Short mmCIF file of C-alpha atoms and ligand atoms in Angstrom, two decimals:
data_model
loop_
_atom_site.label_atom_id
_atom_site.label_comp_id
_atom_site.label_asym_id
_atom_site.label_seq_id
_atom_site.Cartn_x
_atom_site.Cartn_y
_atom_site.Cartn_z
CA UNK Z 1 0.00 0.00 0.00
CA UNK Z 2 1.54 3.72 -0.28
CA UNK Z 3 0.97 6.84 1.02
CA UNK Z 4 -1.52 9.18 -0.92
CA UNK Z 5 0.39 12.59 -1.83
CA UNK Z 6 -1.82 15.99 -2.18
CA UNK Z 7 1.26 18.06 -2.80
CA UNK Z 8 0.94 19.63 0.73
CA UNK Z 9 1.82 18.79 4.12
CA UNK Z 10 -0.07 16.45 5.79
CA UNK Z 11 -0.43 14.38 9.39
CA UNK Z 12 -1.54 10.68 9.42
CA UNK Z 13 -2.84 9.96 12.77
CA UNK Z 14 -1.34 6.79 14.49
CA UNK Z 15 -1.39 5.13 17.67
CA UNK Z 16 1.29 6.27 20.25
CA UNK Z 17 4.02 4.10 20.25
CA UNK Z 18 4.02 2.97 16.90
CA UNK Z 19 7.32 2.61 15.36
CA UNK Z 20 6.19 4.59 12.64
CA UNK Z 21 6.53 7.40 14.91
CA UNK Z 22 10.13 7.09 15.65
CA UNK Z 23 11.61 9.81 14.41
CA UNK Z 24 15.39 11.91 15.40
CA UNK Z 25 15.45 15.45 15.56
CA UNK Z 26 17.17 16.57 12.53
CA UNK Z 27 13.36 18.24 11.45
CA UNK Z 28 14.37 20.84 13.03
CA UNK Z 29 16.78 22.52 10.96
CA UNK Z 30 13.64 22.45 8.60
CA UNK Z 31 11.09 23.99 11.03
CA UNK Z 32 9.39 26.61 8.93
CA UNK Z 33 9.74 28.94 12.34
CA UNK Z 34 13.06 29.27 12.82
CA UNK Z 35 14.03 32.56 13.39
CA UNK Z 36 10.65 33.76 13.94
CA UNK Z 37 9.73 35.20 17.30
CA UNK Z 38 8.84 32.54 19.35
CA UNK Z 39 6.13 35.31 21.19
CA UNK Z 40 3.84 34.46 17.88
CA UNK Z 41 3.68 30.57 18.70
CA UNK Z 42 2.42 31.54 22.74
CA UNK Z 43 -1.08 33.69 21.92
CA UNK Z 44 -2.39 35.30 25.06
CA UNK Z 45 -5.98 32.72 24.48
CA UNK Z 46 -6.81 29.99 21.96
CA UNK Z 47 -9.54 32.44 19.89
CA UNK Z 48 -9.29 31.80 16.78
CA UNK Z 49 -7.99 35.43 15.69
CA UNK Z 50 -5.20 34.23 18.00
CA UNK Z 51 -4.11 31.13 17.40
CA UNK Z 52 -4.72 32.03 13.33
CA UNK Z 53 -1.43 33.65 12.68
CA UNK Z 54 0.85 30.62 14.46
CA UNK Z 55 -1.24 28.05 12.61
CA UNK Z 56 -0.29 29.55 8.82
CA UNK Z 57 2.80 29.27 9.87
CA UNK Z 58 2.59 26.19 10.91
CA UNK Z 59 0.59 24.69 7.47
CA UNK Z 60 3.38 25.91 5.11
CA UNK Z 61 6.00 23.87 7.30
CA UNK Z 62 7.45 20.80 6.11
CA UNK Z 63 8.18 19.18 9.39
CA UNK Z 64 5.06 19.64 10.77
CA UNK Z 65 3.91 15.88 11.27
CA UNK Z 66 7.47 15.31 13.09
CA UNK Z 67 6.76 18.63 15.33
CA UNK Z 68 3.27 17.32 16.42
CA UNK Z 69 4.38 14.09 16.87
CA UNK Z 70 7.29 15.11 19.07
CA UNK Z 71 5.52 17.60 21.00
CA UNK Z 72 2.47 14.65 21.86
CA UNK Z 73 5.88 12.21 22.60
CA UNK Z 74 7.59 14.71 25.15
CA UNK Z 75 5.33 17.19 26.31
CA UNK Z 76 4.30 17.51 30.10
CA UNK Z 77 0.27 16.68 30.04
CA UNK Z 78 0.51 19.56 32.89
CA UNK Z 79 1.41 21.75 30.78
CA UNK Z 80 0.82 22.63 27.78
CA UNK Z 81 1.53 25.85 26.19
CA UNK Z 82 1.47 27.45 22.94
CA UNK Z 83 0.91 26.70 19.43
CA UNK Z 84 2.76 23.68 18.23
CA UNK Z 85 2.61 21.13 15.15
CA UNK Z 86 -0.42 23.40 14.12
CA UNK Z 87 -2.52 22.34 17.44
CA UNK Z 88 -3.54 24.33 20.65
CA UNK Z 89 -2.87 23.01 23.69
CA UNK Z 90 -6.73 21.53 23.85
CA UNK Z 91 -6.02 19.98 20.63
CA UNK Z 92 -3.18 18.03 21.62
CA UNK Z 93 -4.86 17.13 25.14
CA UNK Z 94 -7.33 15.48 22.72
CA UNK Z 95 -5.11 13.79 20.75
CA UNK Z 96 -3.28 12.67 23.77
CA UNK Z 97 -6.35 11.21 25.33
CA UNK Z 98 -7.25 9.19 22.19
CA UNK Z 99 -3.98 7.38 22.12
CA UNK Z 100 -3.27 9.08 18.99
CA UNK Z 101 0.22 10.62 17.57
CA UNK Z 102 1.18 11.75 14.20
CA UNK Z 103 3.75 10.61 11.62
CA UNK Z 104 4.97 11.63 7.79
CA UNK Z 105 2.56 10.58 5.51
CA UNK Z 106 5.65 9.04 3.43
CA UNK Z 107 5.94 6.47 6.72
CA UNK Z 108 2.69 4.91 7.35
CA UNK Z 109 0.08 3.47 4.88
CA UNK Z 110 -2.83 5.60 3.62
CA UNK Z 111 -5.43 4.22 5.65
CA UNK Z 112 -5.00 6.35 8.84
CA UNK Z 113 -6.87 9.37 9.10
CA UNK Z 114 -5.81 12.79 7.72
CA UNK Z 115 -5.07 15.99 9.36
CA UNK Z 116 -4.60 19.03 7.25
S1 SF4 N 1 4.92 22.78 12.80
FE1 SF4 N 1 4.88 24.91 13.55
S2 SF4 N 1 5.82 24.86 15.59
FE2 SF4 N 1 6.33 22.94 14.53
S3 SF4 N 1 8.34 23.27 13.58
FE3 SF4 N 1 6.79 23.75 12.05
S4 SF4 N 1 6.37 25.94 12.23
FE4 SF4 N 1 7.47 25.30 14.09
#
């Protein structure tokens, strides 16, 4: 089976733990905010006027799937801040709590489900 493309970036859902989700952390040097100020990724509420401008940014990156997926692998449940991989902090709490994790679309067979 192989991975649909759509000629954009996009997030197949797996289960955590799924080797499909290993990943290192070379992405970064790809991260489509690099060099941006990190004050645009950390809105002051998760209205959608603010969270808006961190989530373009987030679309156009090519290492989004690896971003989300890291950030659901590593990040305190406690605590979660900002706008990451594309998601709020309610998003990835929801994510978390369904057992779910993201990996490249190029990795995993096309029969997960899609986030765009
Ligand atoms: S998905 Fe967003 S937060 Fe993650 S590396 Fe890309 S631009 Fe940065």
């Amino acid at each position: 089976m192989t991975a649909q493309t759509t000629g954009r970036p996009v997030l197949r859902l797996v289960a955590l733990g799924d080797p499909a989700a290993s990943f290192d952390t070379r992405w970064r040097e790809d991260a489509a905010c690099s060099g941006l100020d990190t004050e645009l990724f950390f809105p002051v509420d998760e209205r959608a006027e603010s969270v808006e401008p961190p989530r373009r940014v987030c679309r156009g990156c090519p290492v989004r799937a690896a971003c989300l997926a890291d950030v659901l692998a590593t990040e305190d449940p406690a605590r979660r801040y900002g706008i990451t991989g594309g998601t709020t902090p309610a998003e990835r709490r929801t994510l978390h709590r369904a057992g779910l994790t993201t990996a490249p679309a190029a990795t995993v067979p096309a029969a997960g489900g899609d986030v765009a």
